[in-house]
XYZ file of C-alpha atoms in Angstrom:
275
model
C 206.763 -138.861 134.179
C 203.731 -139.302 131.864
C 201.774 -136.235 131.269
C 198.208 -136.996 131.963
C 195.264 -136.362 128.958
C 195.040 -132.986 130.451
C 198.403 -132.028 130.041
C 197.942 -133.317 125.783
C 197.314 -131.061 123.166
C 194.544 -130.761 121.717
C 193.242 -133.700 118.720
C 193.801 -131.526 115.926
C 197.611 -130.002 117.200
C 198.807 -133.200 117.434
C 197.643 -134.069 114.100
C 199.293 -130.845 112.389
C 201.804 -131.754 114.168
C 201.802 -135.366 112.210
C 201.815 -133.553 109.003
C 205.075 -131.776 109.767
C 206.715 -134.917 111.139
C 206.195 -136.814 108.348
C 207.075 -133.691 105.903
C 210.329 -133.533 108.006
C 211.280 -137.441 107.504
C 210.582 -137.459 103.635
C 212.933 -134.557 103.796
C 215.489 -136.247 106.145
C 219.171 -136.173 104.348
C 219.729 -139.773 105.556
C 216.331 -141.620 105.806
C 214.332 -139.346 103.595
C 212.553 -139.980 100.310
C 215.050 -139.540 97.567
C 212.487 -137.843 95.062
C 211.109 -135.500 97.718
C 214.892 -134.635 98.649
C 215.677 -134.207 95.074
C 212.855 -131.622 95.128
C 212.992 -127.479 95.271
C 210.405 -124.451 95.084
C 210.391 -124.223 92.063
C 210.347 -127.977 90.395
C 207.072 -128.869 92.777
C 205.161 -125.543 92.294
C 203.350 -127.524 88.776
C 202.134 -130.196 91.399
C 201.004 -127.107 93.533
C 199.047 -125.175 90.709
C 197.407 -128.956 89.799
C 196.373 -129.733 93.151
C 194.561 -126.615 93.842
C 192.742 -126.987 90.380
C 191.904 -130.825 91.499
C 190.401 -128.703 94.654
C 187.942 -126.569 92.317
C 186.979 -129.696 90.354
C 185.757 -131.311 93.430
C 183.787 -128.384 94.290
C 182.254 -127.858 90.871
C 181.275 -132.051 91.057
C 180.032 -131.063 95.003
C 181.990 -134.075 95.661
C 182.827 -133.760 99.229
C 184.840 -137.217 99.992
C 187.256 -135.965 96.996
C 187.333 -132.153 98.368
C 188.346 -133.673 101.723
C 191.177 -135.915 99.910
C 192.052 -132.823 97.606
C 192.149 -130.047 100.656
C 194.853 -132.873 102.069
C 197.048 -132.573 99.318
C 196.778 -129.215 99.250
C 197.686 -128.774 102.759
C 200.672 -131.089 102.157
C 201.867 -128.863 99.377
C 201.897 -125.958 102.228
C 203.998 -127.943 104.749
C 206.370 -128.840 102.672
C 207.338 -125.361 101.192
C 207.090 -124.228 104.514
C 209.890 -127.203 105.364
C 211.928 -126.112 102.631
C 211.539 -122.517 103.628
C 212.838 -123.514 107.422
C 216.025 -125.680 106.152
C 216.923 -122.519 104.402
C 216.576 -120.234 107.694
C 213.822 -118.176 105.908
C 210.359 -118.908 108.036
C 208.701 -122.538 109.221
C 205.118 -123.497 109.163
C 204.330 -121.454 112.571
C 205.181 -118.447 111.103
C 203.324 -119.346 107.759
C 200.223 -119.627 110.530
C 200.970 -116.581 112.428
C 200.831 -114.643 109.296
C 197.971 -115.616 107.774
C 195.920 -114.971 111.431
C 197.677 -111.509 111.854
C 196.552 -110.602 108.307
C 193.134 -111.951 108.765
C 192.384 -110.019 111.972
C 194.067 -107.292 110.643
C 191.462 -107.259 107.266
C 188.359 -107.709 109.314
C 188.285 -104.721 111.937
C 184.266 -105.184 111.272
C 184.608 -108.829 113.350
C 187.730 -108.112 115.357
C 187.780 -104.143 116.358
C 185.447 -101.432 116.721
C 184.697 -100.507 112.843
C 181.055 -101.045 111.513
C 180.327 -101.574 108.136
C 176.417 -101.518 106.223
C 177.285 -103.859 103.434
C 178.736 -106.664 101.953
C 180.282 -104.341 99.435
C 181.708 -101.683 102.190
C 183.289 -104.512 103.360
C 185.235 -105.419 100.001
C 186.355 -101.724 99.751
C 187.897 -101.586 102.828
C 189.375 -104.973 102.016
C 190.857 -103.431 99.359
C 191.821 -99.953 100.499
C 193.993 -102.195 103.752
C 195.244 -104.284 100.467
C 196.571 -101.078 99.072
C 197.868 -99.659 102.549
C 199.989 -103.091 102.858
C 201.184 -102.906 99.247
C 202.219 -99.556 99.845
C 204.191 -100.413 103.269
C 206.652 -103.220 101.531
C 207.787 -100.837 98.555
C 210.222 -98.118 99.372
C 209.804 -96.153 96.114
C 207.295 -93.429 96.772
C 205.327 -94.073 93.743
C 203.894 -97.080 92.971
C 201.257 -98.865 90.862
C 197.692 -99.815 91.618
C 198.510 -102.663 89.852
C 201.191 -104.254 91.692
C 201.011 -107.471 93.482
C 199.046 -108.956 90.978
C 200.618 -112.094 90.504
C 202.358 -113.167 86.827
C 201.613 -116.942 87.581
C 198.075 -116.633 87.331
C 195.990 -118.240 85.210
C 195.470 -115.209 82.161
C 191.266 -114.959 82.617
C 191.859 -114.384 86.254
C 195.097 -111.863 86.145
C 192.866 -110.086 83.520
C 190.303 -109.648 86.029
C 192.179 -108.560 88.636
C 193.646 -106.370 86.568
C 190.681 -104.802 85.381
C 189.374 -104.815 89.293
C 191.965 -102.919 90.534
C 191.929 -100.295 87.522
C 188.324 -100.165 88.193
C 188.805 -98.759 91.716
C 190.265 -95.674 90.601
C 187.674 -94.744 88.175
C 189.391 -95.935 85.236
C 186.661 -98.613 83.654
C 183.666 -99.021 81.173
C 180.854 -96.715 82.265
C 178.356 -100.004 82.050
C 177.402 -103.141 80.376
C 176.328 -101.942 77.122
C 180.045 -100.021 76.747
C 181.399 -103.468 77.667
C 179.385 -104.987 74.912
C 180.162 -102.353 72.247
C 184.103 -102.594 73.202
C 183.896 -106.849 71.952
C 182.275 -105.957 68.798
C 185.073 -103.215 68.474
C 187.634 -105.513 69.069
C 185.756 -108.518 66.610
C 185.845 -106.139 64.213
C 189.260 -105.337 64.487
C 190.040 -109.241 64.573
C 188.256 -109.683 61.589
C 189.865 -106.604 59.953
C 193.599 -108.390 60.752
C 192.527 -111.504 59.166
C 191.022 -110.498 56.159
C 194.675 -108.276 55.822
C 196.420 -111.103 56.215
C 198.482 -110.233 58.937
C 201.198 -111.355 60.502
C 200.902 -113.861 63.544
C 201.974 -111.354 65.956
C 199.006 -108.762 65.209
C 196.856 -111.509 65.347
C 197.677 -112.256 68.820
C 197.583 -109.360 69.530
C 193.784 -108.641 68.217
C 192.740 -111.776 69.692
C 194.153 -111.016 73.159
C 192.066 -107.952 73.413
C 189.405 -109.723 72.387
C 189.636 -111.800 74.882
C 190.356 -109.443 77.231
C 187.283 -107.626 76.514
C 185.300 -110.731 76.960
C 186.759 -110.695 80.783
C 185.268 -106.944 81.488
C 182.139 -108.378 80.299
C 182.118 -111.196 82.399
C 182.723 -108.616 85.610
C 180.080 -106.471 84.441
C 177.964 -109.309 84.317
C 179.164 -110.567 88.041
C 180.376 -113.126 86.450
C 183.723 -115.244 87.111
C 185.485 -115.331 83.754
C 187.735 -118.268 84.783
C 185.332 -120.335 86.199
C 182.467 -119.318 83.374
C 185.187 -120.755 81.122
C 185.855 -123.960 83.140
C 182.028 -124.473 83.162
C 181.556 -124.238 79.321
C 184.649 -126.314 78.811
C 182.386 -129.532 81.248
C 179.572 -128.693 79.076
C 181.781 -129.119 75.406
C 183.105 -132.269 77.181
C 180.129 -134.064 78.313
C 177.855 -133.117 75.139
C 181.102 -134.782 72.964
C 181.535 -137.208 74.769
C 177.580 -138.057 74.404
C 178.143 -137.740 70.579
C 181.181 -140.503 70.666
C 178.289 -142.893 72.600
C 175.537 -142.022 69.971
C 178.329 -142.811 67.180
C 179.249 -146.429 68.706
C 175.762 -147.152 69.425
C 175.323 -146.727 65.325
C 178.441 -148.532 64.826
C 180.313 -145.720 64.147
C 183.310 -143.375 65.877
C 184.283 -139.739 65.229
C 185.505 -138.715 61.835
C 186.012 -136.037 59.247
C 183.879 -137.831 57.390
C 181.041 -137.685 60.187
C 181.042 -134.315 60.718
C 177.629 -133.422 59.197
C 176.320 -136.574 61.850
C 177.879 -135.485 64.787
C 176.853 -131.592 63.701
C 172.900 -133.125 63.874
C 173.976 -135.354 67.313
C 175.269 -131.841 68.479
C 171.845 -130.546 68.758
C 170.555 -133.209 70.010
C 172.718 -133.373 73.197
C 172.279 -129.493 73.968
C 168.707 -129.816 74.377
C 169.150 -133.109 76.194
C 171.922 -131.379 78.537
C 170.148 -127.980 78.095
């Protein structure tokens, strides 16, 4: 008997349900794709990490037709983990779903219970305090660290951050901008101090890593995203170069060692063009 419209799922269940039909035949042992089958975890988690950068480029361009595209891939990169995940008897993509609502609902007892917040920022430190209450519940050791959980695979401006965040909401943190701006100059100093000594590579990383590190707490002082500050200066060097190599050729010339003082007086140019 054919079920009638009424008895259909709804438009957008049938088209998850697409998504994990076609993740399911590319991972078919007889009529599958033999590079997705070839796949695991761990040898598609690069492609993971570069699709949800692809994501924030679209956003930073406001380019919705490529967000839409990139959001896809993204998606795809969730259904198939979640495949993997359910030919090993671990979980499927329902109970990927299930978790993420549960957890949801479960962090916003302001839109889903009876608690009643004044501010954005009450809301953030209960956020936080039901992050810690979770982190808490999956360890069995008594003791554990307010830094747990953060993850190792993140990008190094961002784990800083988060880091520094969670360190922060114990008391243990700067006392305000101008201590985050004296502790760079400390650490310049001490970079400078290394390199005039000659020192070995090691120290030097080491000096420069908590110089960089103390240009993250200056960023969060400032409300500012370190990552994506650093993203946004990294367009800007690429654009204003790339304006150079188009002066250059226009002149009849290209990029050189032997340009440099040129490009140097293009250089100035282009910021106030792109200011």
């Amino acid at each position: 008997m054919t079920n009638s419209p009424s008895n259909q799922p709804p438009e957008d269940l049938r088209r998850i349900e697409a998504l994990l039909q076609i993740v399911a035949r590319l991972r078919d042992p007889q009529r599958g794709c033999p590079w997705d089958l070839k796949q695991t975890m761990r040898s598609i988690l690069p492609f993971t990490l570069e699709e949800a950068y692809e994501v924030a480029e679209a956003i930073e361009n406001d380019d919705m037709p490529e967000l839409r595209e990139e959001l896809g891939d993204l998606l795809f990169q969730v259904a198939i983990y979640a495949r993997m995940a359910e030919e090993q008897e671990a979980f499927s993509f329902e109970d990927v779903i299930e978790a993420i609502c549960d957890k949801m609902i479960r962090r916003h007892p302001h839109v889903f219970g009876d608690v009643r917040v004044e501010s954005e920022a009450e809301v953030r430190a209960n956020w936080e305090r039901m992050k810690a209450d979770e982190r808490e519940a999956k360890h069995e050791r008594p003791h554990i660290s307010v830094l747990d959980g953060v993850a190792q695979a993140l990008p190094a401006l961002v784990r800083a951050e988060k880091l520094q965040k969670r360190a922060a909401n114990v008391g243990f943190d700067l006392d305000d901008l101008s201590h985050a701006v004296e502790k760079i100059q400390e650490e310049l100093r001490e970079c400078e101090e290394t390199f005039a000594a000659h020192a070995d590579s090691t120290e030097r990383v080491h000096e420069l890593g908590d110089l960089l590190f103390s240009c993250v707490n200056l960023a969060r002082h400032l409300g500012v995203d370190a990552e994506q500050a650093l993203r946004a200066a990294n367009h800007r060097f690429e654009r204003r170069f790339q304006r150079i190599e188009v002066c250059l050729r226009a002149a009849g010339q290209v990029p050189a060692r032997s340009q440099r003082a040129e490009m140097d007086r293009l250089w100035e140019i282009v910021k106030q063009e792109q200011h």
